Amino acid sequence: MNRNDATARVAHVFGGTLVHSTPRSAVEILQNCVLGVDDKGKIAFIEKDQDVVSLSKKWDFETSDIKRLGQYEFLMPGMVDTHIHASQYSYTGTALDLPLLEWLNTYTFPVEAKYKDLDFANNVYTKVVRRTLKNGTTTACYFATIHTDASLLLGELADRFGQRALVGKVCMDCNSAVPQYKESPSECKEETDRFIKELLKKEYPNVKPVVTPRFAPSCSSSLLTELGKIANNNKLRVQSHISENKEELELVKTLFPGCKSYTDVYLKHNLLTDRTVMAHGCYLTDEELEIFHETGSAISHCPNSNISICSGMLNVRNVLNHKVKLGLGTDVAGGYSPSMLDAMRRTLDTSKALTIQDPQHKTLSFEEVFRLATLGGSEALSLDDQIGNFVVGKDFDALRVNVCIPDGPIDLFPGEGPKVILEKFLNLGDDRNISEVYVAGRQVVPFSDT
Ligand code: GUN
Ligand code: ZN
């Protein structure tokens, strides 16, 4: 094919092992493959390595340009963090000694109030974007704070460092123990409109706004109604929290006595759509999961947070049996780790704890958890037409993983095949093993300034 015609040029070609998920197979390992990325950052081809010469002619690249992966390297899809509070990153790894409602009033709201100060915001937001990218999070669904300008800054930083992001200006108008950390309903509506308008006006290719009521106890019914209207009128995504902790559940019952369940609160305010992702859901009933299935709403499973602040344990198997979309989230800083590898490990731990309680429970496999961190996350964020696995035409969001690095965290032994190597990376690996990160074809790690 002649490169002077209208087809896209090939920007990268990789040769070696690809590991990803498909709807039918939790882990598919493709060995001796070549994968090409066009100059728009999309996957142009995935072929067997047999006839590289004819491929190179067809796609107009030099065979010497192929980035050859070593024996202990593979490409995998970038990980999707479906729930992370960028604004809580400064105290990640601390303050895990209180249950949710006290934790919010004691630690979280006082810190989030500081984001009025854009210098403070710039420092923390730069660090969280860099830390998560380095750990392989190519897509993050972020909660910011109630401050519009700081939330816009988070979007700007994600774009600058090249992370795909959904960014939410937090909406809350009641029940905050920090008086200055809430808005009036009208202010909240106006600022949400401004946030959405200004972020969309930037035309960042991979950073978009998400309507973000904090959770039912922080929002009046009239605010929830307004946010439902904004989301539906503009076909925007929605994120919030649901059924995380028992005390919270009781509070919602008293605050919304006309609603049949926590799910019914969001349903009645038109906030459950096929573009909605709700974090936690530990105590959702089968009836509520049925509503999630019918509306196409997704759940973000945040196991580190669920255990760290003693909230509960989500039965992921039951959610999947109800055919509800599900991704994984770090829920920094309720969760103490910003790494999606940790989210996978904690997902397995929780699943095993449920099996200890009930031997009939079918424990999740590491393969299933790998799918939840990649393709599952893309589905939960309604981005699966664009990312999540290696399919021609999707954006190239990928990690180059090297399990065999000097003084690294993984030891290998003779005879270990690619599936074992993947399992060792998922259980033992860390950011040292993630040598390169790509988002929409752009190499974003190593950082260009280091
Ligand atoms: N529910 C409402 N706000 C929050 C938050 O910031 N973190 C967690 N884990 N749950 C919440
Ligand atoms: Zn959260």
Tab-separated table of C-alpha atoms and ligand atoms in Angstrom:
chain	number	residue	atom	x	y	z
A	1	MET	CA	0.000	0.000	0.000
A	2	ASN	CA	1.274	3.428	-0.863
A	3	ARG	CA	1.757	5.678	2.176
A	4	ASN	CA	0.936	8.729	0.098
A	5	ASP	CA	-2.700	7.688	-0.011
A	6	ALA	CA	-5.257	8.584	2.652
A	7	THR	CA	-4.492	5.681	5.015
A	8	ALA	CA	-2.848	6.406	8.361
A	9	ARG	CA	0.901	5.938	8.752
A	10	VAL	CA	2.274	3.351	11.140
A	11	ALA	CA	3.826	5.071	14.149
A	12	HIS	CA	4.955	2.033	16.179
A	13	VAL	CA	5.367	-1.651	15.454
A	14	PHE	CA	5.946	-4.146	18.278
A	15	GLY	CA	6.951	-7.772	17.912
A	16	GLY	CA	6.537	-10.424	20.612
A	17	THR	CA	3.935	-11.621	23.121
A	18	LEU	CA	0.586	-9.903	23.630
A	19	VAL	CA	-1.630	-10.648	26.625
A	20	HIS	CA	-5.202	-9.375	26.801
A	21	SER	CA	-8.827	-10.320	27.488
A	22	THR	CA	-11.748	-10.823	25.181
A	23	PRO	CA	-15.418	-11.198	26.097
A	24	ARG	CA	-14.995	-14.964	25.614
A	25	SER	CA	-11.592	-15.492	27.144
A	26	ALA	CA	-10.367	-13.906	30.381
A	27	VAL	CA	-6.759	-14.236	29.257
A	28	GLU	CA	-5.680	-14.662	25.653
A	29	ILE	CA	-1.954	-14.980	25.023
A	30	LEU	CA	-0.766	-14.255	21.500
A	31	GLN	CA	2.845	-15.240	20.930
A	32	ASN	CA	5.096	-14.272	18.020
A	33	CYS	CA	2.844	-11.420	16.978
A	34	VAL	CA	3.391	-8.054	15.396
A	35	LEU	CA	1.155	-5.175	16.386
A	36	GLY	CA	1.102	-1.882	14.503
A	37	VAL	CA	-0.135	1.455	15.785
A	38	ASP	CA	-1.156	4.169	13.345
A	39	ASP	CA	-0.354	7.850	13.662
A	40	LYS	CA	-3.766	8.497	15.232
A	41	GLY	CA	-2.842	6.142	18.068
A	42	LYS	CA	-5.125	3.328	16.935
A	43	ILE	CA	-4.221	-0.318	16.539
A	44	ALA	CA	-3.709	-0.748	12.792
A	45	PHE	CA	-2.966	-4.467	12.651
A	46	ILE	CA	-2.256	-7.534	14.752
A	47	GLU	CA	-0.685	-10.321	12.751
A	48	LYS	CA	1.413	-13.439	13.185
A	49	ASP	CA	5.122	-12.774	12.921
A	50	GLN	CA	5.685	-15.245	10.039
A	51	ASP	CA	5.721	-12.834	7.162
A	52	VAL	CA	7.089	-9.579	8.484
A	53	VAL	CA	8.550	-8.623	5.129
A	54	SER	CA	5.212	-8.568	3.341
A	55	LEU	CA	3.641	-6.829	6.370
A	56	SER	CA	6.333	-4.180	6.268
A	57	LYS	CA	5.585	-3.571	2.602
A	58	LYS	CA	1.864	-3.457	3.192
A	59	TRP	CA	2.198	-1.011	6.089
A	60	ASP	CA	5.302	0.826	4.886
A	61	PHE	CA	7.685	0.315	7.790
A	62	GLU	CA	11.238	-0.973	8.010
A	63	THR	CA	11.571	-4.355	9.682
A	64	SER	CA	14.441	-2.819	11.646
A	65	ASP	CA	11.911	-0.400	13.191
A	66	ILE	CA	10.064	-3.211	14.954
A	67	LYS	CA	10.386	-2.897	18.741
A	68	ARG	CA	11.230	-6.473	19.621
A	69	LEU	CA	10.077	-7.637	23.055
A	70	GLY	CA	12.411	-9.948	24.958
A	71	GLN	CA	11.589	-13.451	26.178
A	72	TYR	CA	10.321	-12.162	29.521
A	73	GLU	CA	8.446	-9.195	28.152
A	74	PHE	CA	4.880	-8.766	26.962
A	75	LEU	CA	2.388	-6.057	26.033
A	76	MET	CA	-0.876	-5.857	27.949
A	77	PRO	CA	-3.740	-3.332	27.822
A	78	GLY	CA	-3.382	-0.340	30.125
A	79	MET	CA	-5.226	-0.670	33.414
A	80	VAL	CA	-8.461	1.210	34.095
A	81	ASP	CA	-8.963	2.671	37.567
A	82	THR	CA	-12.726	3.124	37.693
A	83	HIS	CA	-12.743	5.019	40.994
A	84	ILE	CA	-10.026	7.217	42.503
A	85	HIS	CA	-10.137	10.441	44.525
A	86	ALA	CA	-7.259	12.518	43.121
A	87	SER	CA	-7.859	15.035	45.911
A	88	GLN	CA	-7.191	12.449	48.626
A	89	TYR	CA	-3.800	11.406	47.278
A	90	SER	CA	-1.865	13.610	49.747
A	91	TYR	CA	-2.839	11.385	52.693
A	92	THR	CA	-2.789	8.018	50.926
A	93	GLY	CA	-1.407	5.364	53.241
A	94	THR	CA	-2.592	7.105	56.404
A	95	ALA	CA	-5.804	7.771	58.328
A	96	LEU	CA	-7.416	4.358	58.020
A	97	ASP	CA	-8.608	4.035	61.615
A	98	LEU	CA	-12.191	5.288	61.316
A	99	PRO	CA	-15.312	3.989	59.588
A	100	LEU	CA	-16.647	5.808	56.529
A	101	LEU	CA	-18.876	8.584	57.914
A	102	GLU	CA	-16.401	9.584	60.646
A	103	TRP	CA	-13.507	9.167	58.222
A	104	LEU	CA	-15.148	11.639	55.816
A	105	ASN	CA	-15.765	14.289	58.474
A	106	THR	CA	-12.456	13.851	60.304
A	107	TYR	CA	-9.914	13.429	57.497
A	108	THR	CA	-11.456	13.837	54.075
A	109	PHE	CA	-13.559	16.999	54.105
A	110	PRO	CA	-10.886	19.137	55.858
A	111	VAL	CA	-8.293	18.076	53.245
A	112	GLU	CA	-10.614	18.482	50.261
A	113	ALA	CA	-11.480	22.013	51.465
A	114	LYS	CA	-7.846	22.991	50.772
A	115	TYR	CA	-8.274	22.714	46.988
A	116	LYS	CA	-9.497	26.286	46.865
A	117	ASP	CA	-5.751	26.916	46.753
A	118	LEU	CA	-4.620	26.146	43.200
A	119	ASP	CA	-0.958	25.762	44.194
A	120	PHE	CA	-1.920	23.040	46.657
A	121	ALA	CA	-4.075	21.417	43.964
A	122	ASN	CA	-1.314	21.629	41.354
A	123	ASN	CA	1.169	19.865	43.630
A	124	VAL	CA	-1.085	16.960	44.612
A	125	TYR	CA	-2.744	16.534	41.216
A	126	THR	CA	0.611	16.459	39.409
A	127	LYS	CA	1.814	13.763	41.790
A	128	VAL	CA	-1.288	11.567	41.542
A	129	VAL	CA	-1.370	11.657	37.738
A	130	ARG	CA	2.329	10.768	37.527
A	131	ARG	CA	2.148	8.075	40.214
A	132	THR	CA	-0.844	6.304	38.670
A	133	LEU	CA	0.555	6.502	35.122
A	134	LYS	CA	3.855	5.035	36.291
A	135	ASN	CA	1.900	2.195	37.870
A	136	GLY	CA	0.134	1.430	34.607
A	137	THR	CA	-3.173	3.271	35.015
A	138	THR	CA	-3.795	4.490	31.498
A	139	THR	CA	-7.384	5.503	32.303
A	140	ALA	CA	-8.549	7.010	35.592
A	141	CYS	CA	-12.062	7.976	36.630
A	142	TYR	CA	-11.319	10.780	39.086
A	143	PHE	CA	-13.219	12.531	41.855
A	144	ALA	CA	-11.712	16.002	42.364
A	145	THR	CA	-13.358	18.373	44.910
A	146	ILE	CA	-16.183	20.935	44.881
A	147	HIS	CA	-13.783	23.538	43.408
A	148	THR	CA	-14.328	24.101	39.686
A	149	ASP	CA	-10.967	25.679	38.880
A	150	ALA	CA	-8.947	23.011	40.666
A	151	SER	CA	-11.017	20.315	38.945
A	152	LEU	CA	-10.274	21.920	35.575
A	153	LEU	CA	-6.602	21.904	36.541
A	154	LEU	CA	-6.775	18.150	37.154
A	155	GLY	CA	-8.126	17.746	33.617
A	156	GLU	CA	-5.320	19.921	32.249
A	157	LEU	CA	-2.657	17.858	34.053
A	158	ALA	CA	-4.099	14.536	32.897
A	159	ASP	CA	-4.023	15.867	29.338
A	160	ARG	CA	-0.490	17.215	29.719
A	161	PHE	CA	0.934	13.951	31.088
A	162	GLY	CA	-1.146	11.980	28.581
A	163	GLN	CA	-3.454	10.026	30.881
A	164	ARG	CA	-6.951	9.200	29.687
A	165	ALA	CA	-9.273	10.564	32.353
A	166	LEU	CA	-12.836	11.192	33.351
A	167	VAL	CA	-12.845	14.088	35.789
A	168	GLY	CA	-15.634	14.937	38.222
A	169	LYS	CA	-16.150	18.195	40.062
A	170	VAL	CA	-17.681	16.922	43.287
A	171	CYS	CA	-21.242	18.033	44.093
A	172	MET	CA	-22.437	18.205	47.703
A	173	ASP	CA	-24.836	20.570	49.447
A	174	CYS	CA	-25.508	18.991	52.859
A	175	ASN	CA	-24.290	16.980	55.836
A	176	SER	CA	-20.685	18.158	55.850
A	177	ALA	CA	-19.061	18.648	59.260
A	178	VAL	CA	-16.777	21.234	57.635
A	179	PRO	CA	-19.073	24.232	57.080
A	180	GLN	CA	-17.021	25.759	54.251
A	181	TYR	CA	-16.836	22.433	52.426
A	182	LYS	CA	-20.196	22.351	50.685
A	183	GLU	CA	-22.090	24.504	48.224
A	184	SER	CA	-25.613	25.848	48.007
A	185	PRO	CA	-27.759	23.877	45.536
A	186	SER	CA	-27.843	26.783	43.039
A	187	GLU	CA	-24.089	27.378	43.291
A	188	CYS	CA	-23.469	23.676	42.790
A	189	LYS	CA	-25.637	23.544	39.684
A	190	GLU	CA	-24.043	26.682	38.190
A	191	GLU	CA	-20.514	25.510	38.928
A	192	THR	CA	-21.211	22.049	37.520
A	193	ASP	CA	-22.498	23.660	34.314
A	194	ARG	CA	-19.389	25.849	34.165
A	195	PHE	CA	-17.071	22.901	34.834
A	196	ILE	CA	-18.605	20.810	32.053
A	197	LYS	CA	-18.690	23.679	29.569
A	198	GLU	CA	-15.104	24.746	30.237
A	199	LEU	CA	-13.661	21.241	30.216
A	200	LEU	CA	-15.424	20.358	26.948
A	201	LYS	CA	-14.252	23.658	25.427
A	202	LYS	CA	-10.616	22.579	25.918
A	203	GLU	CA	-11.241	19.737	23.456
A	204	TYR	CA	-8.771	17.439	25.175
A	205	PRO	CA	-8.980	14.241	23.124
A	206	ASN	CA	-8.895	11.871	26.103
A	207	VAL	CA	-10.134	13.880	29.091
A	208	LYS	CA	-13.871	14.287	29.631
A	209	PRO	CA	-16.166	15.485	32.433
A	210	VAL	CA	-18.292	13.180	34.574
A	211	VAL	CA	-21.276	14.356	36.654
A	212	THR	CA	-20.366	13.627	40.286
A	213	PRO	CA	-22.883	13.740	43.130
A	214	ARG	CA	-20.659	12.716	46.070
A	215	PHE	CA	-23.211	10.250	47.493
A	216	ALA	CA	-26.840	10.396	48.566
A	217	PRO	CA	-26.143	11.609	52.156
A	218	SER	CA	-24.221	14.647	50.809
A	219	CYS	CA	-26.892	15.705	48.314
A	220	SER	CA	-30.396	17.135	48.701
A	221	SER	CA	-33.123	15.644	46.555
A	222	SER	CA	-33.326	18.861	44.529
A	223	LEU	CA	-29.579	18.766	43.811
A	224	LEU	CA	-29.812	15.126	42.711
A	225	THR	CA	-32.701	16.089	40.404
A	226	GLU	CA	-30.652	18.889	38.821
A	227	LEU	CA	-27.639	16.614	38.344
A	228	GLY	CA	-29.837	13.951	36.731
A	229	LYS	CA	-31.077	16.584	34.284
A	230	ILE	CA	-27.567	17.820	33.478
A	231	ALA	CA	-26.314	14.269	32.861
A	232	ASN	CA	-29.258	13.255	30.698
A	233	ASN	CA	-29.516	16.483	28.695
A	234	ASN	CA	-25.835	16.346	27.818
A	235	LYS	CA	-25.464	12.539	27.569
A	236	LEU	CA	-22.742	12.655	30.186
A	237	ARG	CA	-21.336	9.963	32.406
A	238	VAL	CA	-22.262	9.860	36.111
A	239	GLN	CA	-20.226	8.610	39.067
A	240	SER	CA	-21.049	8.324	42.748
A	241	HIS	CA	-20.932	5.961	45.732
A	242	ILE	CA	-23.545	3.426	46.789
A	243	SER	CA	-24.105	0.994	49.659
A	244	GLU	CA	-20.550	1.046	50.952
A	245	ASN	CA	-21.107	0.768	54.691
A	246	LYS	CA	-23.999	-0.279	56.944
A	247	GLU	CA	-24.244	3.000	58.851
A	248	GLU	CA	-24.409	4.873	55.560
A	249	LEU	CA	-27.218	2.570	54.414
A	250	GLU	CA	-29.245	3.389	57.559
A	251	LEU	CA	-28.617	7.097	57.081
A	252	VAL	CA	-29.905	6.944	53.501
A	253	LYS	CA	-33.080	5.238	54.745
A	254	THR	CA	-33.759	8.108	57.132
A	255	LEU	CA	-32.790	10.826	54.612
A	256	PHE	CA	-34.867	9.387	51.742
A	257	PRO	CA	-37.855	7.676	53.436
A	258	GLY	CA	-39.829	7.656	50.175
A	259	CYS	CA	-37.278	5.459	48.415
A	260	LYS	CA	-37.406	1.673	48.514
A	261	SER	CA	-33.637	1.220	48.576
A	262	TYR	CA	-30.347	3.082	48.116
A	263	THR	CA	-30.489	2.149	44.422
A	264	ASP	CA	-34.007	3.579	44.259
A	265	VAL	CA	-32.666	6.985	45.416
A	266	TYR	CA	-30.454	7.275	42.336
A	267	LEU	CA	-33.034	5.636	40.071
A	268	LYS	CA	-35.744	8.127	41.106
A	269	HIS	CA	-33.369	11.017	40.334
A	270	ASN	CA	-32.538	9.659	36.857
A	271	LEU	CA	-28.928	9.035	37.751
A	272	LEU	CA	-28.786	5.357	36.781
A	273	THR	CA	-28.011	5.093	33.079
A	274	ASP	CA	-25.725	3.004	30.896
A	275	ARG	CA	-23.116	5.736	31.442
A	276	THR	CA	-23.190	5.478	35.275
A	277	VAL	CA	-20.545	3.942	37.533
A	278	MET	CA	-21.225	3.543	41.260
A	279	ALA	CA	-18.423	2.713	43.690
A	280	HIS	CA	-18.584	-0.102	46.283
A	281	GLY	CA	-22.102	-1.606	46.338
A	282	CYS	CA	-21.144	-4.023	49.132
A	283	TYR	CA	-24.703	-4.298	50.462
A	284	LEU	CA	-26.756	-4.198	47.257
A	285	THR	CA	-29.561	-6.764	47.224
A	286	ASP	CA	-30.277	-9.035	44.264
A	287	GLU	CA	-33.265	-6.829	43.497
A	288	GLU	CA	-31.012	-3.772	43.346
A	289	LEU	CA	-28.486	-5.612	41.151
A	290	GLU	CA	-31.376	-6.372	38.815
A	291	ILE	CA	-31.951	-2.606	38.488
A	292	PHE	CA	-28.245	-2.124	37.705
A	293	HIS	CA	-28.557	-4.759	34.997
A	294	GLU	CA	-31.706	-3.230	33.516
A	295	THR	CA	-30.342	0.316	33.465
A	296	GLY	CA	-26.880	-0.749	32.252
A	297	SER	CA	-25.226	0.961	35.230
A	298	ALA	CA	-21.854	-0.330	36.413
A	299	ILE	CA	-20.148	-1.027	39.726
A	300	SER	CA	-16.608	-0.089	40.669
A	301	HIS	CA	-15.238	-2.677	43.082
A	302	CYS	CA	-12.798	-1.075	45.541
A	303	PRO	CA	-11.528	-3.916	47.738
A	304	ASN	CA	-8.591	-2.165	49.383
A	305	SER	CA	-10.867	0.597	50.637
A	306	ASN	CA	-13.631	-1.832	51.608
A	307	ILE	CA	-11.230	-3.624	53.941
A	308	SER	CA	-9.079	-0.656	55.019
A	309	ILE	CA	-11.968	1.338	56.458
A	310	CYS	CA	-13.919	-1.788	57.427
A	311	SER	CA	-16.821	-1.122	55.063
A	312	GLY	CA	-17.715	-4.577	53.785
A	313	MET	CA	-16.967	-7.201	51.175
A	314	LEU	CA	-18.532	-7.092	47.735
A	315	ASN	CA	-19.452	-10.472	46.278
A	316	VAL	CA	-18.124	-9.871	42.756
A	317	ARG	CA	-19.238	-13.328	41.595
A	318	ASN	CA	-22.839	-12.469	42.449
A	319	VAL	CA	-22.568	-9.134	40.610
A	320	LEU	CA	-21.166	-10.870	37.516
A	321	ASN	CA	-23.914	-13.518	37.715
A	322	HIS	CA	-26.419	-10.653	37.486
A	323	LYS	CA	-24.668	-9.492	34.298
A	324	VAL	CA	-23.830	-6.127	35.803
A	325	LYS	CA	-20.790	-4.349	34.343
A	326	LEU	CA	-17.936	-4.256	36.865
A	327	GLY	CA	-14.475	-2.689	36.989
A	328	LEU	CA	-11.891	-2.248	39.730
A	329	GLY	CA	-11.010	0.918	41.614
A	330	THR	CA	-8.254	1.915	44.021
A	331	ASP	CA	-10.538	4.391	45.834
A	332	VAL	CA	-7.521	6.352	47.026
A	333	ALA	CA	-7.393	7.324	49.898
A	334	GLY	CA	-9.977	5.009	51.513
A	335	GLY	CA	-7.813	2.489	49.689
A	336	TYR	CA	-4.165	2.927	50.655
A	337	SER	CA	-2.632	1.946	47.333
A	338	PRO	CA	-2.792	3.896	44.063
A	339	SER	CA	-1.771	0.779	42.112
A	340	MET	CA	-4.223	-1.251	40.082
A	341	LEU	CA	-2.000	-4.291	40.630
A	342	ASP	CA	-2.916	-3.913	44.299
A	343	ALA	CA	-6.600	-3.609	43.351
A	344	MET	CA	-6.333	-6.946	41.535
A	345	ARG	CA	-4.630	-8.625	44.500
A	346	ARG	CA	-7.147	-7.277	47.000
A	347	THR	CA	-9.965	-8.426	44.687
A	348	LEU	CA	-8.581	-11.946	44.880
A	349	ASP	CA	-8.139	-11.682	48.679
A	350	THR	CA	-11.755	-10.633	49.182
A	351	SER	CA	-12.982	-13.374	46.876
A	352	LYS	CA	-10.961	-15.920	48.876
A	353	ALA	CA	-12.269	-14.541	52.180
A	354	LEU	CA	-15.805	-15.084	50.849
A	355	THR	CA	-14.872	-18.663	49.962
A	356	ILE	CA	-13.553	-19.193	53.503
A	357	GLN	CA	-16.928	-18.033	54.822
A	358	ASP	CA	-18.866	-20.111	52.297
A	359	PRO	CA	-17.066	-22.971	50.526
A	360	GLN	CA	-19.833	-22.970	47.878
A	361	HIS	CA	-18.670	-19.541	46.746
A	362	LYS	CA	-16.826	-19.777	43.424
A	363	THR	CA	-13.536	-17.939	43.940
A	364	LEU	CA	-12.437	-15.530	41.217
A	365	SER	CA	-9.397	-16.603	39.202
A	366	PHE	CA	-6.400	-14.367	38.508
A	367	GLU	CA	-7.408	-14.473	34.852
A	368	GLU	CA	-10.862	-13.081	35.657
A	369	VAL	CA	-9.352	-10.366	37.819
A	370	PHE	CA	-6.972	-9.393	34.999
A	371	ARG	CA	-10.001	-8.959	32.760
A	372	LEU	CA	-11.781	-6.816	35.372
A	373	ALA	CA	-8.761	-4.480	35.608
A	374	THR	CA	-8.642	-3.951	31.837
A	375	LEU	CA	-11.621	-4.842	29.655
A	376	GLY	CA	-14.068	-4.842	32.610
A	377	GLY	CA	-12.981	-1.345	33.584
A	378	SER	CA	-13.436	-0.093	30.041
A	379	GLU	CA	-16.969	-1.522	30.019
A	380	ALA	CA	-17.771	0.008	33.410
A	381	LEU	CA	-16.756	3.443	32.071
A	382	SER	CA	-18.510	2.909	28.699
A	383	LEU	CA	-15.181	3.188	26.954
A	384	ASP	CA	-15.035	-0.365	25.625
A	385	ASP	CA	-15.583	0.784	22.046
A	386	GLN	CA	-12.267	2.648	22.383
A	387	ILE	CA	-10.038	0.781	24.860
A	388	GLY	CA	-9.776	-2.327	27.093
A	389	ASN	CA	-8.085	-4.875	24.841
A	390	PHE	CA	-6.098	-5.276	21.648
A	391	VAL	CA	-8.518	-5.023	18.767
A	392	VAL	CA	-7.817	-3.384	15.420
A	393	GLY	CA	-9.395	0.073	15.426
A	394	LYS	CA	-9.239	0.557	19.218
A	395	ASP	CA	-6.836	3.077	20.734
A	396	PHE	CA	-3.447	1.678	21.686
A	397	ASP	CA	-3.459	2.017	25.493
A	398	ALA	CA	-0.816	-0.437	26.601
A	399	LEU	CA	1.900	-1.415	29.038
A	400	ARG	CA	5.227	-2.911	28.097
A	401	VAL	CA	5.926	-5.310	30.943
A	402	ASN	CA	9.316	-6.796	31.695
A	403	VAL	CA	9.206	-9.382	34.470
A	404	CYS	CA	12.943	-9.954	34.425
A	405	ILE	CA	14.726	-6.771	35.488
A	406	PRO	CA	17.937	-6.524	37.519
A	407	ASP	CA	17.181	-6.514	41.257
A	408	GLY	CA	13.464	-6.574	40.470
A	409	PRO	CA	10.701	-8.093	42.582
A	410	ILE	CA	10.285	-11.287	40.525
A	411	ASP	CA	12.480	-14.385	40.229
A	412	LEU	CA	11.924	-16.711	37.296
A	413	PHE	CA	12.837	-20.365	36.974
A	414	PRO	CA	13.333	-22.661	33.977
A	415	GLY	CA	10.275	-23.859	32.121
A	416	GLU	CA	7.951	-21.045	33.138
A	417	GLY	CA	5.639	-20.161	30.261
A	418	PRO	CA	3.804	-16.909	29.503
A	419	LYS	CA	0.785	-17.694	31.690
A	420	VAL	CA	2.994	-18.267	34.750
A	421	ILE	CA	4.961	-15.155	33.898
A	422	LEU	CA	1.710	-13.162	33.767
A	423	GLU	CA	0.554	-14.602	37.106
A	424	LYS	CA	3.875	-13.741	38.731
A	425	PHE	CA	3.662	-10.175	37.412
A	426	LEU	CA	0.104	-9.749	38.693
A	427	ASN	CA	0.980	-11.088	42.149
A	428	LEU	CA	4.552	-9.884	42.606
A	429	GLY	CA	5.217	-7.120	40.094
A	430	ASP	CA	5.337	-3.375	40.565
A	431	ASP	CA	6.081	-0.217	38.622
A	432	ARG	CA	9.699	-1.297	38.063
A	433	ASN	CA	8.325	-3.991	35.779
A	434	ILE	CA	6.284	-1.507	33.719
A	435	SER	CA	8.974	-0.186	31.416
A	436	GLU	CA	6.787	1.744	28.981
A	437	VAL	CA	3.226	3.069	29.067
A	438	TYR	CA	1.245	4.172	25.999
A	439	VAL	CA	-2.034	6.064	25.846
A	440	ALA	CA	-3.689	6.462	22.439
A	441	GLY	CA	-0.370	5.568	20.833
A	442	ARG	CA	1.610	8.213	22.719
A	443	GLN	CA	4.420	6.971	24.927
A	444	VAL	CA	3.776	8.625	28.299
A	445	VAL	CA	6.154	6.589	30.541
A	446	PRO	CA	9.078	6.985	30.991
A	447	PHE	CA	8.155	10.647	31.469
A	448	SER	CA	9.672	13.003	28.936
A	449	ASP	CA	11.136	15.181	31.742
A	450	THR	CA	13.075	12.401	33.475
B	1	GUN	N1	-18.596	8.163	50.146
B	1	GUN	C1	-18.740	9.486	49.968
B	1	GUN	N2	-17.558	10.092	49.790
B	1	GUN	C2	-16.632	9.133	49.853
B	1	GUN	C3	-15.204	9.136	49.742
B	1	GUN	O1	-14.566	10.172	49.552
B	1	GUN	N3	-14.588	7.931	49.872
B	1	GUN	C4	-15.275	6.789	50.070
B	1	GUN	N4	-14.601	5.642	50.182
B	1	GUN	N5	-16.595	6.755	50.189
B	1	GUN	C5	-17.270	7.919	50.083
B	2	ZN	ZN	-14.719	6.789	46.683
